[in-house]
XYZ file of C-alpha atoms in Angstrom:
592
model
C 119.732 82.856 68.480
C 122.170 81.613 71.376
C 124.829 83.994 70.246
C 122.695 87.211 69.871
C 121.517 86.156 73.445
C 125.655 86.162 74.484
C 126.047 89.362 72.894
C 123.329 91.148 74.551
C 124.566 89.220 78.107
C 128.281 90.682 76.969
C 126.775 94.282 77.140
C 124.698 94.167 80.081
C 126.839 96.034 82.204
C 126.248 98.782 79.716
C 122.751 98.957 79.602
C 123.066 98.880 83.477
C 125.022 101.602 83.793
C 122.349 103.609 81.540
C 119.815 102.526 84.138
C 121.531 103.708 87.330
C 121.695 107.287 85.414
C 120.916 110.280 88.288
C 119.330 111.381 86.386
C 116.843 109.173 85.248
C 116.794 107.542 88.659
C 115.399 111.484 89.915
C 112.616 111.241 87.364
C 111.630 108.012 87.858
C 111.367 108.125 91.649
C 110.361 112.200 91.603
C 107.040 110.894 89.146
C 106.616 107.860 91.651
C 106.376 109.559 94.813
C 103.382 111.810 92.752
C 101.937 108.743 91.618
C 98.912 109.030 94.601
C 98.222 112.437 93.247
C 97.506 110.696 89.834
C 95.547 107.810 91.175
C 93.471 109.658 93.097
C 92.721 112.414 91.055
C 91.315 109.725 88.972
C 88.913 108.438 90.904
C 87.180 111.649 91.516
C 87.287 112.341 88.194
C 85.837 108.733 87.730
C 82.678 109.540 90.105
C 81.813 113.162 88.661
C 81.951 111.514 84.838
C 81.561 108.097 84.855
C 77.450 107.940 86.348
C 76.344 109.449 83.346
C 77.513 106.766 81.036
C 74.834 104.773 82.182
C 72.232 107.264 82.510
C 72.231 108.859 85.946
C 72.748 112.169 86.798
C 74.579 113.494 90.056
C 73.310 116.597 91.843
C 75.789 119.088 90.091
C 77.226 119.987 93.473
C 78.938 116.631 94.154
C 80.220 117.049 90.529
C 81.892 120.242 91.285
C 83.019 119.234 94.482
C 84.465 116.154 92.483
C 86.290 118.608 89.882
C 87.521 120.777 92.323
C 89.336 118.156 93.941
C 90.719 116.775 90.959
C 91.899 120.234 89.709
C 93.638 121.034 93.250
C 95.924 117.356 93.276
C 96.325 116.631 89.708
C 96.058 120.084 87.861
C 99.217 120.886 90.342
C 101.283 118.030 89.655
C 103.835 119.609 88.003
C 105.015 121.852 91.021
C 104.374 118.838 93.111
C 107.306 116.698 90.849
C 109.547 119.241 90.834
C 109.934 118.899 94.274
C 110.136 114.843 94.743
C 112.751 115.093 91.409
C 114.843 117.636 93.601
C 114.830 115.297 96.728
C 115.289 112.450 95.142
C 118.122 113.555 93.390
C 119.821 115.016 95.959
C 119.362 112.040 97.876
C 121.832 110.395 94.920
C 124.085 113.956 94.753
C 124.891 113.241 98.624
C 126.394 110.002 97.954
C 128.919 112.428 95.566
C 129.575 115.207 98.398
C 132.738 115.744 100.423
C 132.816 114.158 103.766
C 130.857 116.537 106.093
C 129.348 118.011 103.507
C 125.229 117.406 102.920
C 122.505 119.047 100.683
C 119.338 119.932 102.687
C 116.623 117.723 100.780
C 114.231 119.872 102.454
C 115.744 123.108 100.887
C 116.021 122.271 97.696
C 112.528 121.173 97.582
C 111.318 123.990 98.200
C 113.539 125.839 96.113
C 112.604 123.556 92.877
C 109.162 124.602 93.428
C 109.556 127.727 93.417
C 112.069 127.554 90.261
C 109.495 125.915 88.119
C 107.269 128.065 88.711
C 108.663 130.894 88.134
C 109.446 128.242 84.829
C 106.136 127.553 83.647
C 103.419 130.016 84.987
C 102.412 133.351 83.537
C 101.295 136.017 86.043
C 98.454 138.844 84.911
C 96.156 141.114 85.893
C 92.210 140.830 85.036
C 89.254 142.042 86.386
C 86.788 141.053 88.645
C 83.944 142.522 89.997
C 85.013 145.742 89.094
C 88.513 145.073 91.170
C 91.695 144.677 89.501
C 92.968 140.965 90.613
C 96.440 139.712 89.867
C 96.459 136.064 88.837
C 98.093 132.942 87.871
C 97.792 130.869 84.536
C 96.786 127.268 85.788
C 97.616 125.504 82.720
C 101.297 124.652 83.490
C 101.190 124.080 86.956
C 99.720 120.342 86.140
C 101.285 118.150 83.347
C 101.877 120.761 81.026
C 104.670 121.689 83.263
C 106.580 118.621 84.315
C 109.624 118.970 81.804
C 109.877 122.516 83.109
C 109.608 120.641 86.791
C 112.477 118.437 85.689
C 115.061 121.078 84.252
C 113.773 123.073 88.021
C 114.903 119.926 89.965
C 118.019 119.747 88.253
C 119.045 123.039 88.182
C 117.903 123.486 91.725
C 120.216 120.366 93.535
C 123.495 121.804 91.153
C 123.331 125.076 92.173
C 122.794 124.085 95.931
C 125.906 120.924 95.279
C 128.266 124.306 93.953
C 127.464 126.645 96.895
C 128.334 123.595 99.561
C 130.998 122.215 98.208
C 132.434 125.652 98.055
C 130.949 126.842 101.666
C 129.297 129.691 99.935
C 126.610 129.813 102.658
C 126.097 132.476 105.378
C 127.732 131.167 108.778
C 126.606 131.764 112.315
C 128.457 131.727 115.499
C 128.204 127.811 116.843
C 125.991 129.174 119.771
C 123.464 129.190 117.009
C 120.823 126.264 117.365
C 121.270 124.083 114.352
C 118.090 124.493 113.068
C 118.346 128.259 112.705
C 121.974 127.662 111.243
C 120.932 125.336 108.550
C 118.189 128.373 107.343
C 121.022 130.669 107.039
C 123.122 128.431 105.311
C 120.308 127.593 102.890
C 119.721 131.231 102.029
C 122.429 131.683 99.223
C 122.034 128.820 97.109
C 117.953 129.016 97.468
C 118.392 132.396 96.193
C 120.764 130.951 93.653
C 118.404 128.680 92.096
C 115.476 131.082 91.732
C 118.109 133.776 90.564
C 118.894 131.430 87.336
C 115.327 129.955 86.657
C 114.438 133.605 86.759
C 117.111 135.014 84.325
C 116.249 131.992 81.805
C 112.429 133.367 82.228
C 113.204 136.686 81.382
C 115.351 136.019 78.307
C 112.756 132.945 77.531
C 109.720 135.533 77.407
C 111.351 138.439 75.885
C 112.460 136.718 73.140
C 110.237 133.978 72.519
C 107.058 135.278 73.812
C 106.208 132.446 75.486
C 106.531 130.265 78.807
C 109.549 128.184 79.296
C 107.687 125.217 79.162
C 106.008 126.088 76.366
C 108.906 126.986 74.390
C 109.890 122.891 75.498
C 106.633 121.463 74.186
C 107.184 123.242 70.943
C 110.504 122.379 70.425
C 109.830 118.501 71.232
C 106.686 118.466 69.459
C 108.301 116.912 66.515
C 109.720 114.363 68.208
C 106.415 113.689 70.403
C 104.645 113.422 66.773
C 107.423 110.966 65.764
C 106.574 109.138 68.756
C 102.856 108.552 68.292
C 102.996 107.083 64.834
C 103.118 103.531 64.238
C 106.801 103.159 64.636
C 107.475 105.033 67.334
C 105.431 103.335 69.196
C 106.911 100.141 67.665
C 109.853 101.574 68.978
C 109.296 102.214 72.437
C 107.539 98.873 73.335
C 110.153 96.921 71.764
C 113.390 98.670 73.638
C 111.365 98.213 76.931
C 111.206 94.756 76.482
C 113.954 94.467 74.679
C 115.993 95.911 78.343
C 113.843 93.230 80.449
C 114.762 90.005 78.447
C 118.280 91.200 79.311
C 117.407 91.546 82.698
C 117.747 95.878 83.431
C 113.953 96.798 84.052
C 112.928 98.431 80.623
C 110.739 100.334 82.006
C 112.816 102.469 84.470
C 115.233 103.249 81.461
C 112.361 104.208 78.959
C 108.925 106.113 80.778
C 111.227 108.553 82.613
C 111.479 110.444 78.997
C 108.216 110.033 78.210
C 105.788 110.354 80.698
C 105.245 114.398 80.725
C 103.697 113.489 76.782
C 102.036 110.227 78.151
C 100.634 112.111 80.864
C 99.640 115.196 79.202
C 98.170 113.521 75.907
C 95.884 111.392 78.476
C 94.289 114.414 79.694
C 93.721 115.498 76.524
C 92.535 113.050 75.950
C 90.178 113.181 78.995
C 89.260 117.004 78.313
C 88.237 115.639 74.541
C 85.944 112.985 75.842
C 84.059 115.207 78.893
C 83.373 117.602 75.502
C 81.797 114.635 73.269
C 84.503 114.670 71.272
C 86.876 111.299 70.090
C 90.139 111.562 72.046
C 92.058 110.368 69.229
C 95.948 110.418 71.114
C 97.252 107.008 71.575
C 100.890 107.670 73.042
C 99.030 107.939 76.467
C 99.927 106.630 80.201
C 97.400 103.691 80.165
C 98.646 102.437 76.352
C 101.246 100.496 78.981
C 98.189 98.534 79.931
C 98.229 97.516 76.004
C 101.936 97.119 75.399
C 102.339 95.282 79.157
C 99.434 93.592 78.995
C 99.963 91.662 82.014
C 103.326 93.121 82.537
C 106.116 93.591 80.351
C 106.463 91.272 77.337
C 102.575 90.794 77.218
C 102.186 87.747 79.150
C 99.066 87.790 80.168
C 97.737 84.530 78.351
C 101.221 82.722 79.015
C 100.297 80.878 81.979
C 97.250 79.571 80.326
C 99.148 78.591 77.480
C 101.870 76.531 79.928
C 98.661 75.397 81.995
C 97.136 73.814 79.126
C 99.472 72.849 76.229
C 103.038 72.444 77.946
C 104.015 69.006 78.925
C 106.906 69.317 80.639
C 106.184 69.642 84.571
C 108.109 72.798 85.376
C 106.413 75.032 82.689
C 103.068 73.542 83.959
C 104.279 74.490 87.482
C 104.819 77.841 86.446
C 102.609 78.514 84.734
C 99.676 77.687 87.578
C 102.192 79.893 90.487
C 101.965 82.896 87.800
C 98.528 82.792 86.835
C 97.206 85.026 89.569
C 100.177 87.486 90.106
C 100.680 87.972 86.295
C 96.810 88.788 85.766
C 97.300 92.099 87.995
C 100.688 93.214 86.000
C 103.217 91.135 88.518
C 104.616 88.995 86.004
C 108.234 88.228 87.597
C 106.939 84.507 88.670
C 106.891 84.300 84.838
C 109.737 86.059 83.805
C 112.451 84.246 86.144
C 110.360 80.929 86.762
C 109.761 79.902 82.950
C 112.812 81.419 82.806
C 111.640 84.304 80.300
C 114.791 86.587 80.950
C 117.914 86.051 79.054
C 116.246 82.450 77.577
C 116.949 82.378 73.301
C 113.335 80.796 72.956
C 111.862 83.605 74.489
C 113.644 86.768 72.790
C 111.352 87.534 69.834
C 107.641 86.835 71.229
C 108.718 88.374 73.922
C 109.491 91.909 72.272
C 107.104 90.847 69.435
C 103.691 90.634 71.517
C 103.828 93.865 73.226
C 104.595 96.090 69.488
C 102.173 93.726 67.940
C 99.160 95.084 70.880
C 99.739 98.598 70.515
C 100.253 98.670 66.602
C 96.614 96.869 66.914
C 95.551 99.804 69.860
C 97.041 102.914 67.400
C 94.648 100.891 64.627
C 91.669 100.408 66.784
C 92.151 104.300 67.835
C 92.729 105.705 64.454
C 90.347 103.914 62.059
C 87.492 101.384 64.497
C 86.560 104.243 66.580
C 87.860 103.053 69.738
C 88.513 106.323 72.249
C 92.486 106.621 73.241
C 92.685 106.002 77.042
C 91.177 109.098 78.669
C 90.735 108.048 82.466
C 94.195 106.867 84.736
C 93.727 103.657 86.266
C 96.031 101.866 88.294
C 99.343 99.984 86.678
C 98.426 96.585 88.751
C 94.582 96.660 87.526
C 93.746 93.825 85.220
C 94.460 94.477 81.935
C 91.281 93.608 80.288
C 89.558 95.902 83.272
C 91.806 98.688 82.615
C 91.106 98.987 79.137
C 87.664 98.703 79.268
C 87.333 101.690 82.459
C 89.974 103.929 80.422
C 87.866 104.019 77.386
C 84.973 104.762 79.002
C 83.373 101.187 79.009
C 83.271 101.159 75.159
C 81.969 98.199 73.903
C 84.737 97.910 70.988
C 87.357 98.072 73.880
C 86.195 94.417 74.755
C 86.757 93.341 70.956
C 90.062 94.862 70.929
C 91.161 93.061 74.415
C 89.793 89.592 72.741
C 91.949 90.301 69.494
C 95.225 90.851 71.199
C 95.086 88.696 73.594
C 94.668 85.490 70.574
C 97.241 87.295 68.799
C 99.446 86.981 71.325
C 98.808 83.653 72.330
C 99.374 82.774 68.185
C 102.837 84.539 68.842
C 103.862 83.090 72.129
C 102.635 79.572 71.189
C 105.146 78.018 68.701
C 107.992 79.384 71.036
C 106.685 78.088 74.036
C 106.177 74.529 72.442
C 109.616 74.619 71.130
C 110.926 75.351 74.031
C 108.541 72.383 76.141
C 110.048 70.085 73.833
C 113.547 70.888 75.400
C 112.690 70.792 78.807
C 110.655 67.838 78.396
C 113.793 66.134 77.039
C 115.597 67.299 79.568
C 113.508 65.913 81.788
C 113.751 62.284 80.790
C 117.150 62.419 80.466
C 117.487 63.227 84.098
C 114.800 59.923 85.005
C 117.378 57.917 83.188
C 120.288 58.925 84.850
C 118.362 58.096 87.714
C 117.559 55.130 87.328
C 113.445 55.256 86.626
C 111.603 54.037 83.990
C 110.918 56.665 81.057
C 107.219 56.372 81.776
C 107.961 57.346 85.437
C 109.706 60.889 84.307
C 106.619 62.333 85.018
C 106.673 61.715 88.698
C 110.153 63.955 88.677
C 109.340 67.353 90.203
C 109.589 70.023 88.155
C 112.185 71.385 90.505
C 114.420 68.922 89.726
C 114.695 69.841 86.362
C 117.743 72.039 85.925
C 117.169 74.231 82.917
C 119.608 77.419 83.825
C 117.222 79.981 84.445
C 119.905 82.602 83.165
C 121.572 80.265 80.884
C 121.998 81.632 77.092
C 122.425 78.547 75.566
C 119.976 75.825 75.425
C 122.139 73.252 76.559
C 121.276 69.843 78.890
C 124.020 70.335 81.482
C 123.355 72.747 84.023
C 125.582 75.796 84.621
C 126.877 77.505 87.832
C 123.975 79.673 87.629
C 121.195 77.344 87.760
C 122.841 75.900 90.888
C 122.726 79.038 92.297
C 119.388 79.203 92.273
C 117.679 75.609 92.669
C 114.559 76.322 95.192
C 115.699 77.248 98.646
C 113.047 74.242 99.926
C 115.011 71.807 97.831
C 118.112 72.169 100.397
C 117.842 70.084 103.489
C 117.054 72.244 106.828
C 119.539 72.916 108.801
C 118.570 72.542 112.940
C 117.235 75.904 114.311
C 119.692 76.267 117.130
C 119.334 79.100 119.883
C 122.300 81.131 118.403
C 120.131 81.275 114.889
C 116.906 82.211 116.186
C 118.419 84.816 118.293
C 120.020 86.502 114.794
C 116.621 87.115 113.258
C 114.666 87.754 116.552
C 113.298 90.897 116.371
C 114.608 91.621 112.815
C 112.978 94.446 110.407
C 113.200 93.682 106.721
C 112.132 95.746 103.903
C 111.862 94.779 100.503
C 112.196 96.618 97.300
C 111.727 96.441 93.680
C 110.356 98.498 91.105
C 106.852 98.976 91.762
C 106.032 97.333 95.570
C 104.106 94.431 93.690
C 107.079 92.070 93.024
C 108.049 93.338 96.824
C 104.977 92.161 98.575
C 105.638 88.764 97.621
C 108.641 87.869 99.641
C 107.564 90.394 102.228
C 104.256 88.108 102.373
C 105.932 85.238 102.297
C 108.662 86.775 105.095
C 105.639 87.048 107.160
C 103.986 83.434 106.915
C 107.374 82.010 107.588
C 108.045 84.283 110.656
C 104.675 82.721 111.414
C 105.109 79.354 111.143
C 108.458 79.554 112.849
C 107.478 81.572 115.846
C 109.921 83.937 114.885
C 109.842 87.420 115.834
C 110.106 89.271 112.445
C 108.326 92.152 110.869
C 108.485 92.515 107.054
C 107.418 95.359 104.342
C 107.444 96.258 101.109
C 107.993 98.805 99.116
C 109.625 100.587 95.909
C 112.953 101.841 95.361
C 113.680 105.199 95.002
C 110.923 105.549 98.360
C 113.042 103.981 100.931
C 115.180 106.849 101.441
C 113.208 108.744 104.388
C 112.459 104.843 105.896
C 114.982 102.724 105.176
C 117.040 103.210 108.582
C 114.445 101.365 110.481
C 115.175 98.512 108.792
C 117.922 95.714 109.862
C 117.574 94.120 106.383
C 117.087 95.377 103.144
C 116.139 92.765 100.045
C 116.388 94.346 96.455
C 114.309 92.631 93.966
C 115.934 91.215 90.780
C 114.476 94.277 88.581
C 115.993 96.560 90.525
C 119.142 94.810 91.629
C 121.160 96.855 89.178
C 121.489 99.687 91.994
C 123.183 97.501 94.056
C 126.283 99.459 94.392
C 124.421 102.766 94.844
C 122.196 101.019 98.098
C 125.488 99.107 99.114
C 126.788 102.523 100.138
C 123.739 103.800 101.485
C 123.159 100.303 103.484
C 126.757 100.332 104.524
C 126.877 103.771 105.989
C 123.340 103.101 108.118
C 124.886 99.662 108.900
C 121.984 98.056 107.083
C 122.699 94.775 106.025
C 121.938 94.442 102.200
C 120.543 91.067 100.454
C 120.355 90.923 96.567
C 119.018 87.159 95.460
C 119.332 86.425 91.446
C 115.856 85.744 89.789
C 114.724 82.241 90.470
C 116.206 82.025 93.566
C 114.096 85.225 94.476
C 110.963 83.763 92.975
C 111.639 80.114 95.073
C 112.039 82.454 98.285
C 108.260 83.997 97.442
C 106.937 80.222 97.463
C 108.938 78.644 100.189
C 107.784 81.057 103.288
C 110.169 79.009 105.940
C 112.633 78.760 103.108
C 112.964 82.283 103.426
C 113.732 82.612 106.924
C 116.302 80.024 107.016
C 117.608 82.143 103.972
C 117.959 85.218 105.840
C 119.921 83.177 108.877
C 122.388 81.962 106.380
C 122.789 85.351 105.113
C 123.049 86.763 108.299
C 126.356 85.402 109.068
């Protein structure tokens, strides 16, 4: 087990590298910045629907009114991601430009829109009321259309990167305000990019006879079908976790690809249920609340399981600072506290629980007559919660969530105790060496115990890395002198990772300790890929361990703004959430 956890440490540069992709970074952060359109869609599609599960009817106004607005965010979602993709990847595509030379994120927003549009939608002629109206085709302009939004964005930011870099733009004297310049210079690649998403209509329609993006969804279908059976889904959970035990957020690398299907097989889903019928599609948005089920790796009963059948302090430790964060889907206490990430004990529960849940779900779905999730609910909402709202408070949801959460506790548990047993000698080794009585190793602190927390061997000596990252509290404080205080005095610090729930934590804790210190400093959270319109108001910027493989890409960003940029390893990060004045005598000494 130790050396297929070397290998896979050998080769994380690799899967880094896939995970700072442009591309998938544009997705990723394009579908995030949408993400309030698809939360609260939801809950107005909750509050038309949801009433008459237990028996009361709303005045059909209000339910209208409820559609309507669910239909104008969410049925539009499509054009709406086209245009976050296109910004956020020329936010990445400036970073590549000539000196002097910049992509107008504005532009090629707008442009992207328009592209996948003309893309996805189908314009005709009816009647109505005896008048001749010309219309649009709705049904692509919302999920349907999102790969169509993608190929858009893409095309869009190329076309516009070709015409700058070659000064193909219209010129005007320098008298010209620079507003009215910048519209001029825009005009030739926005008429660029429609031009080509235009032409690739044309010669899509005429010989196809159908949409772009419909020609997409049936030429993927197969491998969407693939996807939905029992090992494809297999499949999918296991390389997400399978990229978070080596420490590149799985996630990030593998929903970018799949979350037009996820999204548009969950309303199906949705329009199934509202009709009576059994939405039967389990390869939906929610089934992460399954294979994640409290966060990736399904660790939602782990810090029971340290709580009450670990010995050794530190698991115990962990296990009670995780309990809360890791039953809302924030399960990085966990993951670099236990440690989780890169630790041999932990490799196959930790892939095995998730494929194990949703094998059970795709069951459940198929054969016990459980409905696939119809209704979006929040990635941080409890687990048990979410399943039980998404399934439209089915009864057999609860007997599901009961099953796989003692399955995973029967997978987790043998591992976990194996792995107690090691720490636990570890730990009375190190009372020896000290001097105490072996009856008195339980006074040690569990911070004292120096199990690397991304070592890959399970070995008694601690390595370079664990020394790294003993808790910042554990280091003696150094005097607060004027010349200190005045270095964080009216500092700004924003911190990201992947999501803004890992984030919150040391921005919280930021804040106590600015607090308790009397020192002037304001703190925030927030996720990567958002920071770009915000992040030069900031004096500091923290990345999170999940996302701290974009390092280089901020570093330039950070470096131009003259932003200084912070990157802690995992339990060092996790101490820092604990340890609130900790973290402010970290910043100081990373000030310097």
């Amino acid at each position: 087990m130790d050396a297929i956890v070397k290998m896979l440490e050998k080769h994380q540069p690799f899967f880094e590298k896939i995970s700072r992709n442009v591309y998938l970074q544009a997705i990723k952060d394009g579908f995030l910045g949408c993400m309030p359109i698809v939360l609260t869609s939801s809950i107005f599609l909750l509050i038309a629907t949801l009433p008459g599960v237990v028996g009361i009817t709303l005045p059909q106004p209000l339910i209208d009114w409820c559609n309507k607005l669910y239909n104008f965010t969410m049925g539009v979602m499509g054009i709406m991601v086209a245009g976050t993709t296109a910004k956020n990847f020329t936010a990445s595509m400036n970073r590549r430009m000539p000196a002097g030379k910049v992509l107008n994120d504005g532009s090629t927003m707008v442009a992207a829109q328009c592209s996948m549009l003309l893309l996805a939608v189908t314009q005709f002629t009816t009647k109505f009321n005896g008048s001749e109206l010309s219309v649009f085709d709705c049904t692509s302009m919302g999920t349907r259309g999102l790969f169509s939004a993608y190929i858009a964005a893409f095309i869009t930011v190329w076309v516009y990167k070709f015409c700058v870099s070659r000064d193909l733009t219209i010129k005007l004297p320098k008298e010209v305000p620079g507003a009215i310049a910048q519209n001029f210079r825009d005009i030739i690649p926005f008429g660029g990019a429609v031009i080509i998403c235009g032409i690739i209509d044309v010669v899509v329609r005429n010989l196809m006879g159908v949409p772009f993006s419909e020609l997409l969804i049936k030429l993927l279908s197969p491998l969407f079908t693939a996807a939905e059976t029992y090992p494809g889904l297999i499949l999918i959970q296991a390389a997400t976790a399978f990229f978070w035990f080596i420490g590149v957020h799985g996630p990030s690398i593998v929903q970018p690809g799949i979350d037009p299907i996820r999204l548009a097989n969950q309303a199906e889903n949705l329009q199934v249920l509202l009709a009576g019928g059994h939405p039967a599609h389990s390869l939906t948005f929610n089934m992460s609340l399954v294979g994640e089920f409290g966060g990736t790796g399904a660790t939602f009963i782990v810090p029971l399981l340290l709580i009450l059948f670990m010995k050794s302090k530190q698991l115990k430790a962990v296990g009670k600072a995780s309990i809360v964060p890791v039953a809302f889907a924030v399960n990085e206490p966990l993951l670099f506290g236990a440690p989780m990430i890169l630790n041999p004990y932990m490799l196959i529960p930790f892939v095995a629980a998730g494929c194990v849940n949703v094998s059970v779900a795709k069951f459940f779905i198929d054969n016990v007559g459980m409905n696939g999730f119809s209704f979006v609910v929040p990635w941080a909402t409890p687990a048990p919660i979410g399943i039980f709202i998404t399934t439209n408070f089915q009864l057999i949801a609860l007997v599901f969530v009961a099953i796989i959460i003692l399955l995973d506790a029967i997978i987790y548990l043998p591992f976990l105790k194996a792995y107690d047993k090691l720490l636990c000698d570890q730990e009375a080794e190190r009372a020896a060496e000290l001097g105490l009585e072996s009856d008195g190793a339980a006074t040690i602190a569990a911070s004292t115990s120096a199990p690397a927390v991304e070592q890959t061997t399970a070995s008694v000596e601690p390595t370079a890395a664990s020394v790294d990252s003993e808790p910042v509290a554990d280091q003696p404080e150094p005097a607060a002198d004027a010349s200190a205080k005045k270095d964080v005095d009216g500092l700004k610090v924003l911190v990201l990772c992947a999501g803004a729930g890992t984030s919150a934590m040391l921005a919280n804790a930021i804040k106590e300790g600015a607090a308790q210190t009397g020192e002037n400093i304001a703190s925030s959270a927030g996720a990567y890929g958002q920071h770009t319109a915000i992040m030069d108001q900031y004096d500091v910027i923290v990345l999170a361990p999940q996302v701290r493989s974009y390092y280089n890409d901020m570093k330039a960003d950070t470096d131009r703004l003259g932003i200084k940029l912070l990157a802690p390893r995992g339990k060092e990060y996790i101490d820092l959430t604990r340890d609130p004045a900790g973290a402010i005598k970290w910043l100081r000494e990373n000030l310097d």
